[in-house]
Coordinates of C-alpha atoms in Angstrom, one line a residue:
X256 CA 113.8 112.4 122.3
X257 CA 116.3 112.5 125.4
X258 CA 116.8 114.5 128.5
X259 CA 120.5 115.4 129.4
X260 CA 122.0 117.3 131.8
X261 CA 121.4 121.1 131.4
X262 CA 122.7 122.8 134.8
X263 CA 124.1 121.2 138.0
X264 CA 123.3 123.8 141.0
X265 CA 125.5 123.1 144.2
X266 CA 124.4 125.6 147.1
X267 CA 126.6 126.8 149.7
X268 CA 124.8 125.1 152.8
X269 CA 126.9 122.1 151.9
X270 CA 123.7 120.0 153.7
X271 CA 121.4 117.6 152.1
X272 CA 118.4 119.3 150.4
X273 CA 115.3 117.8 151.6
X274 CA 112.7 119.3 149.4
X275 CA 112.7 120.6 145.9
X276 CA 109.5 122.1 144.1
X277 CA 108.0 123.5 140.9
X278 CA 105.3 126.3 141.9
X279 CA 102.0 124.9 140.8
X280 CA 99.9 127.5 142.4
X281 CA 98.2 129.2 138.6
X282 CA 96.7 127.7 135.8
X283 CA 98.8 126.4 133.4
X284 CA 100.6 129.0 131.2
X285 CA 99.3 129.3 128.2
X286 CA 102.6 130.1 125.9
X287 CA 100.6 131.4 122.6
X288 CA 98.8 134.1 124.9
X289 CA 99.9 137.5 124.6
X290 CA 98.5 140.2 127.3
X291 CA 98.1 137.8 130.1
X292 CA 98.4 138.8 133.7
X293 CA 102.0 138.6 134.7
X294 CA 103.0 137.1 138.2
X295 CA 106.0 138.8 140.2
X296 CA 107.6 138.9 136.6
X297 CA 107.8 135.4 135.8
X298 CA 104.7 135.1 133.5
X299 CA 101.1 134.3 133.5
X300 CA 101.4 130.9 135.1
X301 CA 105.2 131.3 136.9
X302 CA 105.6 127.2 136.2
X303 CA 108.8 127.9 135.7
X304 CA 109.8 128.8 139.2
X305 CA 111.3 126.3 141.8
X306 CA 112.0 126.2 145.1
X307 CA 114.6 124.4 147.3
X308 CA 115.1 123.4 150.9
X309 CA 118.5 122.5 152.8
X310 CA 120.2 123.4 155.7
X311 CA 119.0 126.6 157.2
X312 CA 118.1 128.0 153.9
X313 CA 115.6 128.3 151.0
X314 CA 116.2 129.4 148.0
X315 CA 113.8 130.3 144.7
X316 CA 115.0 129.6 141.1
X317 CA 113.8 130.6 138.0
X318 CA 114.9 128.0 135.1
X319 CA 113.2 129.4 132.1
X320 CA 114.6 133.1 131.3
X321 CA 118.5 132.7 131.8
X322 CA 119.0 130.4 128.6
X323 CA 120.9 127.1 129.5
X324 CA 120.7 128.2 133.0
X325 CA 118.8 128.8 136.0
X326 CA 118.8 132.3 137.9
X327 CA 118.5 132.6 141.4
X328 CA 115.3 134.9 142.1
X329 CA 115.8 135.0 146.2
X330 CA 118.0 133.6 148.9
X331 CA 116.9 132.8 152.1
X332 CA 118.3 132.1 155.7
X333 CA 116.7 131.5 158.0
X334 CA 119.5 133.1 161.6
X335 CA 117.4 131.2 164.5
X336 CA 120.4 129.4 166.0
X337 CA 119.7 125.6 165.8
X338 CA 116.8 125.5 163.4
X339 CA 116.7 123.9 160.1
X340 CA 114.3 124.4 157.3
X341 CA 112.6 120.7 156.9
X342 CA 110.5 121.1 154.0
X343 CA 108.4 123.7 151.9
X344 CA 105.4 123.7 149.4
X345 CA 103.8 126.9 147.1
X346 CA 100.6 128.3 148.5
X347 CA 98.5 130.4 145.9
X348 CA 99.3 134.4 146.8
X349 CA 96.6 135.6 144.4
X350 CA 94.4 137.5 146.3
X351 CA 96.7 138.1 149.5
X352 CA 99.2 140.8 148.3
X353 CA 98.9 143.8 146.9
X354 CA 102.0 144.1 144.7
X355 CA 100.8 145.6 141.5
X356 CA 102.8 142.5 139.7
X357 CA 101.6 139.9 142.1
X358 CA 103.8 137.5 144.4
X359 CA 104.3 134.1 145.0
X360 CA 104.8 132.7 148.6
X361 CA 106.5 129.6 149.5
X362 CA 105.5 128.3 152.7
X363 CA 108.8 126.7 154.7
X364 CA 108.7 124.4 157.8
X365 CA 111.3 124.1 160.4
X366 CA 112.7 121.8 163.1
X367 CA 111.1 124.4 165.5
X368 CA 107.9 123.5 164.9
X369 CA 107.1 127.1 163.1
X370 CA 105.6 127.4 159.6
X371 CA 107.0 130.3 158.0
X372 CA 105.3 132.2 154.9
X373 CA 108.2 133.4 152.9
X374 CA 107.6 137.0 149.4
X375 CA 109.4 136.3 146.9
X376 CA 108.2 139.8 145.8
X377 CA 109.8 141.3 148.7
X378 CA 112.3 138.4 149.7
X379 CA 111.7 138.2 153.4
X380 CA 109.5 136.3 155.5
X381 CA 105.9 138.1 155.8
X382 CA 103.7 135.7 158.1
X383 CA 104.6 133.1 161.2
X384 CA 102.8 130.1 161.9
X385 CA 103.6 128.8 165.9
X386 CA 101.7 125.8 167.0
X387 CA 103.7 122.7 166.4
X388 CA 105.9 121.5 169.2
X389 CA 108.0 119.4 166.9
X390 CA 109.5 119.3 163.4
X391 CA 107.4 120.0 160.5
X392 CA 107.8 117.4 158.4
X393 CA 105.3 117.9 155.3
X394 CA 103.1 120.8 154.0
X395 CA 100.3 120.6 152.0
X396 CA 97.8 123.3 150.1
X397 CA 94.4 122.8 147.8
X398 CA 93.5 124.8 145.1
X399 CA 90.1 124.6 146.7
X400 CA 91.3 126.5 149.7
X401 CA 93.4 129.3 148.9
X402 CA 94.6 131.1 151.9
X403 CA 94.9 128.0 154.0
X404 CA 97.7 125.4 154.8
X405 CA 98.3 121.9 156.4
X406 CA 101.2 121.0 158.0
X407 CA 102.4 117.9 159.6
X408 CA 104.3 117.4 162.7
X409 CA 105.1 113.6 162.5
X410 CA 107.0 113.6 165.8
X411 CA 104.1 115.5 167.0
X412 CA 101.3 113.0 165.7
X413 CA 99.7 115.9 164.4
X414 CA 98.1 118.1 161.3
X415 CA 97.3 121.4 162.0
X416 CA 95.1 123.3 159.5
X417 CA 96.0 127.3 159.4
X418 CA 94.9 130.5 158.5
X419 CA 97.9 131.3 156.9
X420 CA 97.2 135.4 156.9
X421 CA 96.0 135.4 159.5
X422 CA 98.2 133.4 161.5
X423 CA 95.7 131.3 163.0
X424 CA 95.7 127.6 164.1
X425 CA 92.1 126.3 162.7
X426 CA 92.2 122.7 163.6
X427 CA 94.7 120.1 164.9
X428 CA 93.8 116.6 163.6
X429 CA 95.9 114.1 166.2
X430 CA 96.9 111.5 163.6
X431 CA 99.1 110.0 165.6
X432 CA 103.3 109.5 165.1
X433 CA 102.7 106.5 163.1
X434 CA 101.6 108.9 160.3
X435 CA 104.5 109.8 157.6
X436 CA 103.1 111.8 154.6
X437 CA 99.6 113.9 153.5
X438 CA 98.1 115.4 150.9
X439 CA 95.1 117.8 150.6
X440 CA 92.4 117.0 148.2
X441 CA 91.6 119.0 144.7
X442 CA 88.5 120.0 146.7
X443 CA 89.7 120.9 149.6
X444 CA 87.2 118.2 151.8
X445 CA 89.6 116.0 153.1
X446 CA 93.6 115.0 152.9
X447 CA 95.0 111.7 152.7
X448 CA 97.8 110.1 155.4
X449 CA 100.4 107.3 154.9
X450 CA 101.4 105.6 157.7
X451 CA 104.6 103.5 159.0
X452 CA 102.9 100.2 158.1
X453 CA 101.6 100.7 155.0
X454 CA 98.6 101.9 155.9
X455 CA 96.1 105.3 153.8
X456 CA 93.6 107.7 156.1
X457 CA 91.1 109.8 155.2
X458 CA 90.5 112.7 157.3
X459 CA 87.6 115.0 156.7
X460 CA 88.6 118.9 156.7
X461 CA 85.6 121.2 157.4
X462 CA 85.2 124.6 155.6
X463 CA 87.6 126.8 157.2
X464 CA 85.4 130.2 156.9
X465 CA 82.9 127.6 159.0
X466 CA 85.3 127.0 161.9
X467 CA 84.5 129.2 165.3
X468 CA 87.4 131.3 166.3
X469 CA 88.7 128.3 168.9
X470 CA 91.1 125.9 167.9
X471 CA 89.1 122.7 167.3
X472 CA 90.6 119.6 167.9
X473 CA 90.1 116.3 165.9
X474 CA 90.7 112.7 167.1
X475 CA 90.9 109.8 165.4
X476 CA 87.9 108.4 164.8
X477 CA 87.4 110.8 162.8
X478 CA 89.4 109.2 159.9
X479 CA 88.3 106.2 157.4
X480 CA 90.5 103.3 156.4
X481 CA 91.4 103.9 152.8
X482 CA 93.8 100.9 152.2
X483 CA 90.8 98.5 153.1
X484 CA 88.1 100.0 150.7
X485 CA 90.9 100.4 147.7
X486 CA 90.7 97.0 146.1
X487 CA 94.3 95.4 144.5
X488 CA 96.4 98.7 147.2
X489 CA 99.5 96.9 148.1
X490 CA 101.6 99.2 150.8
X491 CA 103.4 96.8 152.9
X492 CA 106.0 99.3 154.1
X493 CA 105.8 103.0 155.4
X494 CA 104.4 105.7 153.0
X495 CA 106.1 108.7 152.8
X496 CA 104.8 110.2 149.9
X497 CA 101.7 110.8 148.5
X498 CA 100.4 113.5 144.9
X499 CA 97.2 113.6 144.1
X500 CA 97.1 113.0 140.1
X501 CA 93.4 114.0 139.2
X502 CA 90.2 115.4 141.2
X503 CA 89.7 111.3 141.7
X504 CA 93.2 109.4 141.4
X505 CA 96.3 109.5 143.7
X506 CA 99.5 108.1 143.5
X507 CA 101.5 107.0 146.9
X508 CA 104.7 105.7 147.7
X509 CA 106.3 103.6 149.8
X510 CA 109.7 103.3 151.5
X511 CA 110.2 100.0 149.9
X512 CA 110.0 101.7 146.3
X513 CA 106.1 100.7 145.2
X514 CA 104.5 103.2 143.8
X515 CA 100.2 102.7 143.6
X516 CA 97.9 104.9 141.5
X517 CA 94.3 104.2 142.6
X518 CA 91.0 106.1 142.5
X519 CA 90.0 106.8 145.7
X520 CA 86.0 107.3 144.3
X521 CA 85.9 103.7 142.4
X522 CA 87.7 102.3 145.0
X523 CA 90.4 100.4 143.3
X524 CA 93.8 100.4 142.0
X525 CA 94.7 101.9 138.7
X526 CA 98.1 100.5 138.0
X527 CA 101.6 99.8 140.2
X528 CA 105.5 100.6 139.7
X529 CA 108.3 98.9 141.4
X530 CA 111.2 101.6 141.6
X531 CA 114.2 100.0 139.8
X532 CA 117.2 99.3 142.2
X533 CA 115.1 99.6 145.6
X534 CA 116.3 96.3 147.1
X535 CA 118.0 99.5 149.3
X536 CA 115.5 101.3 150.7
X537 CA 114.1 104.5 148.6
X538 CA 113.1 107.5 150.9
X539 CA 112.7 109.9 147.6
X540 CA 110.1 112.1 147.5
X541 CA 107.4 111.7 144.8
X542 CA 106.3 114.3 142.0
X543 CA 103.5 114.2 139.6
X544 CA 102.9 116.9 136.6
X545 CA 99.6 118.8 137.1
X546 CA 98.0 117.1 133.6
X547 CA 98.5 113.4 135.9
X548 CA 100.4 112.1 132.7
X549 CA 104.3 111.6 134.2
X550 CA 105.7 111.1 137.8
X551 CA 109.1 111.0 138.7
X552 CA 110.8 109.1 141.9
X553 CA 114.2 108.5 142.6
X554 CA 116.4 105.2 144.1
X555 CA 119.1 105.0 146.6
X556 CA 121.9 104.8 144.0
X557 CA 121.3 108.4 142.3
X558 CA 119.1 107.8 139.6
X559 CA 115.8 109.3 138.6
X560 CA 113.1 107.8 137.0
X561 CA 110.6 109.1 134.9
X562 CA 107.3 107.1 134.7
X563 CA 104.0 107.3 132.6
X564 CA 100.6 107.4 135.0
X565 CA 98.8 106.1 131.6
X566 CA 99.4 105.3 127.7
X567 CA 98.7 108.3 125.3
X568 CA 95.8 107.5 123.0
X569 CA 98.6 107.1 119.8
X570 CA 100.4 104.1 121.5
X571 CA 96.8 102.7 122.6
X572 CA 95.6 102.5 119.0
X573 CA 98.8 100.8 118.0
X574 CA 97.9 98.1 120.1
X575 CA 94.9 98.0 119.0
X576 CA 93.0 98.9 122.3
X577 CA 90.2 101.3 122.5
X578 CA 90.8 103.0 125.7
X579 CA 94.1 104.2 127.6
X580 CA 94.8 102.5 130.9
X581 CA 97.1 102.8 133.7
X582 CA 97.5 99.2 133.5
X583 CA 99.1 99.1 130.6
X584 CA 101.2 102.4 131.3
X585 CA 102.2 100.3 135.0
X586 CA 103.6 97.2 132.4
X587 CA 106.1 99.2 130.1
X588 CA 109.8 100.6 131.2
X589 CA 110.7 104.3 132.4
X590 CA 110.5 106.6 130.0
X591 CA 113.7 108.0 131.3
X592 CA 116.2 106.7 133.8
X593 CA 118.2 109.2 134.5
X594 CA 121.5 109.6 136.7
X595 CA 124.3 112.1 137.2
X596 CA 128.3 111.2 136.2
X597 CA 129.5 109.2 139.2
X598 CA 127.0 110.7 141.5
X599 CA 125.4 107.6 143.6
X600 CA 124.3 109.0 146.7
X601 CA 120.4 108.6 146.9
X602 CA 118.0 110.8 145.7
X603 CA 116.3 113.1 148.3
X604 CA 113.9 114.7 146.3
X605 CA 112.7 115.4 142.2
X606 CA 110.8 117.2 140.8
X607 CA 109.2 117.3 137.2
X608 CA 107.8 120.7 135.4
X609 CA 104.0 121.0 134.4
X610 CA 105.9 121.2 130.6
X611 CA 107.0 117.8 130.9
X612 CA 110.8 119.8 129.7
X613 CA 112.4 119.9 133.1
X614 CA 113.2 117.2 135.6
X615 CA 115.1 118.4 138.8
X616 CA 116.9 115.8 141.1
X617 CA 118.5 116.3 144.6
X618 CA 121.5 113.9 146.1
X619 CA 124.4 114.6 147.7
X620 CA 125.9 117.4 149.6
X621 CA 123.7 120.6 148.2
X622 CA 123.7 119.1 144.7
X623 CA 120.8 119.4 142.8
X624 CA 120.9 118.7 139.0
X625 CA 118.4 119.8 136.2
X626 CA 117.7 117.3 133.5
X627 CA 116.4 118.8 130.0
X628 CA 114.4 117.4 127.5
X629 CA 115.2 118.0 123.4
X630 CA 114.1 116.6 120.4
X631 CA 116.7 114.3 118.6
X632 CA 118.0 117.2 116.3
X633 CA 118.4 119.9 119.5
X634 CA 120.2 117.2 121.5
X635 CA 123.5 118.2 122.2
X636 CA 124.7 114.4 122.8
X637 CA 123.3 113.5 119.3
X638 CA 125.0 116.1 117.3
X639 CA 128.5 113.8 117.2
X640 CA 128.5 110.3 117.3
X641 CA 129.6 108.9 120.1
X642 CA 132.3 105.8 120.6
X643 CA 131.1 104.2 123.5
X644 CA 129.6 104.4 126.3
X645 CA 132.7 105.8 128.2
X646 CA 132.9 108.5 125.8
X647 CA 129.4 109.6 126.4
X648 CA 129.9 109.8 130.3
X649 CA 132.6 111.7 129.7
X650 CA 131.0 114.0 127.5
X651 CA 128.2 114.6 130.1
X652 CA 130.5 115.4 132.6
X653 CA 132.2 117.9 131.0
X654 CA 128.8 119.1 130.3
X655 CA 127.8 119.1 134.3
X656 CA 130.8 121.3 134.8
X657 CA 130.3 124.3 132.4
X658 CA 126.7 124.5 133.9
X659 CA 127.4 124.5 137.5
X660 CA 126.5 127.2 139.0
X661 CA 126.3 128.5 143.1
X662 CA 123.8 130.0 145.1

């Protein structure tokens, strides 16, 4: 099997885009169902909806019902002279709209400091989030707490937790500036911080429906020392992404392109990945699917990699073994490397679909490409033989060009 390129998506902004992500908010679609509750049109699960952040503008694609191509559901900008959007995750909407269809929200942050709460159903921002006196630099949601957001500030040296309907500062948790990433726990009882020297918090979150209508404030004592109770973690450089992969594992990244997988519960480390081509630093985000089987990270030369979190139980009895383990998985080669003709400005962001079909990668001015897997007889780049290696660029950038298409 192969991935090639499918559809290369440059966006007007003409600015770096500094996030990029598949909406995760619903169960996993199933695609034998029939009579399954749809979502804003997109399907029982919308998994095949993605969002993207650059410049002063958001925009939501869908890359599943325009064949070969991707269709741009809603175009945002966002006119507040000055500001920027910095970053943006999906928050679950189920429950907090009353469209007959449903809706999705992605939740945006800006170099104001605001959190804004943006329909896709209706295309327009519905709900504003002012607290931060800095950039927002990272969100995070739990499928545990539906309703509510965290949102970090790292300028600031602060997470704020929010009532995202009701536009309501919960809790600010003062982390401190040193603090670069988060991520919010399955259950919703805690979230994770990397900091600039390598370093993993824990910081307990409260039930928000038990918080008193004051904004409570949490100080650092509060938090635990992760990296010194995770046996074999080795983060010697600043984290700046973090994905939970299971109710109990995580993976994290660091700036110097190792990337851990550990259970927090055991208390050790599952299995580690040295980004190839990081002897330039690699500030790429991290993406894992929801099933904690693949991640992908990118390098500072435009390619993306794809990476098992763990052997599947075929290649495990090939080898004999009686058990999967992450071990293993951490010892083998990418599954895919995977790079755009003569592209080599680093990757921002990637992202990798719940399907394991779709692999989305960010460099460049606005450029974000779509990588698609097919079997060996659906690959277009198997259907000819090809001469040499020059040929096959070639071919693949001709390819890149007949799928651009503009937002």
């Amino acid at each position: 099997s192969a991935m090639v390129v499918r559809t290369v998506i440059r966006e007007n902004h003409g600015d770096v885009i500094r996030k990029v992500a598949f909406n995760r908010t619903l169960p996993p679609r199933d695609e034998k169902a029939e009579g399954k509750e749809s979502f804003c049109g997109f399907g029982e699960s919308a998994g095949n909806v993605f969002a993207t952040v650059g410049g002063n503008q958001a925009a939501v694609y869908d890359g599943r019902n325009f064949g070969n191509y991707v269709g741009l559901v809603v175009h945002y900008t966002h006119d507040e002279e000055g500001v920027e959007l910095t970053t943006c995750c999906w928050a679950d909407a189920r429950g907090f709209t009353k469209h007959p269809k449903g809706d999705l929200h992605l939740c945006l942050g800006a170099s104001s400091g605001d959190v804004l709460v943006l329909s896709v159903a209706e295309a327009a921002i519905t709900h504003l989030l002012k607290g931060h006196a800095a950039p927002v630099t990272q969100l995070a949601t739990s499928p545990a707490r539906p309703g509510y957001l965290l949102s970090l500030s790292t300028k600031g040296g602060e997470v704020k937790l929010w009532d995202m309907y009701q536009e309501r500062c919960l809790a600010t948790f003062e982390v401190g500036s040193a603090v670069q990433s988060i991520a919010w726990s399955p259950d919703g009882a805690w979230f994770v911080a990397g900091t600039a020297t390598g370093g993993l918090q824990k910081w307990p979150v409260e039930d928000p429906k038990a918080l008193s209508e004051g904004e409570k404030r949490v100080k650092r004592a509060a938090s635990e020392n992760l990296k010194a109770a995770i046996a074999g973690l080795r983060h010697r450089e600043a984290v700046d992404a973090i994905r939970f992969a299971s109710t109990s594992t995580c993976l994290s990244k660091s700036v110097d392109g190792h990337v851990a997988l550990w259970d927090w519960a055991a208390g050790k480390s599952l299995g580690a990945w040295d980004v190839p081509g990081s002897s330039m630093r690699c500030y790429s985000d991290l993406d894992v699917t929801q099933d904690g089987k693949y991640f992908v990270v990118g390098n500072a030369k435009g390619a993306v990699f794809v990476f098992r979190t763990r052997e599947e139980e075929e290649e495990a009895k090939e080898r004999g073994s009686t058990h999967t383990t992450a071990e293993a998985a951490s010892k083998g080669e990418p599954v895919a490397r995977l790079e755009a003709y003569k592209q080599k400005d680093p990757v921002r962001c990637c992202a990798i679909s719940d399907d394991h079909r779709d692999v989305l990668s960010s460099l460049g001015d606005a450029f974000t490409f779509r990588y698609q897997h097919f079997k060996p007889k659906n690959n277009p780049k198997t259907k000819q033989p090809k001469k040499n290696e020059e040929e096959a660029e070639a071919a693949a950038a001709g390819e890149e060009k007949e799928n651009t298409a503009s937002a």
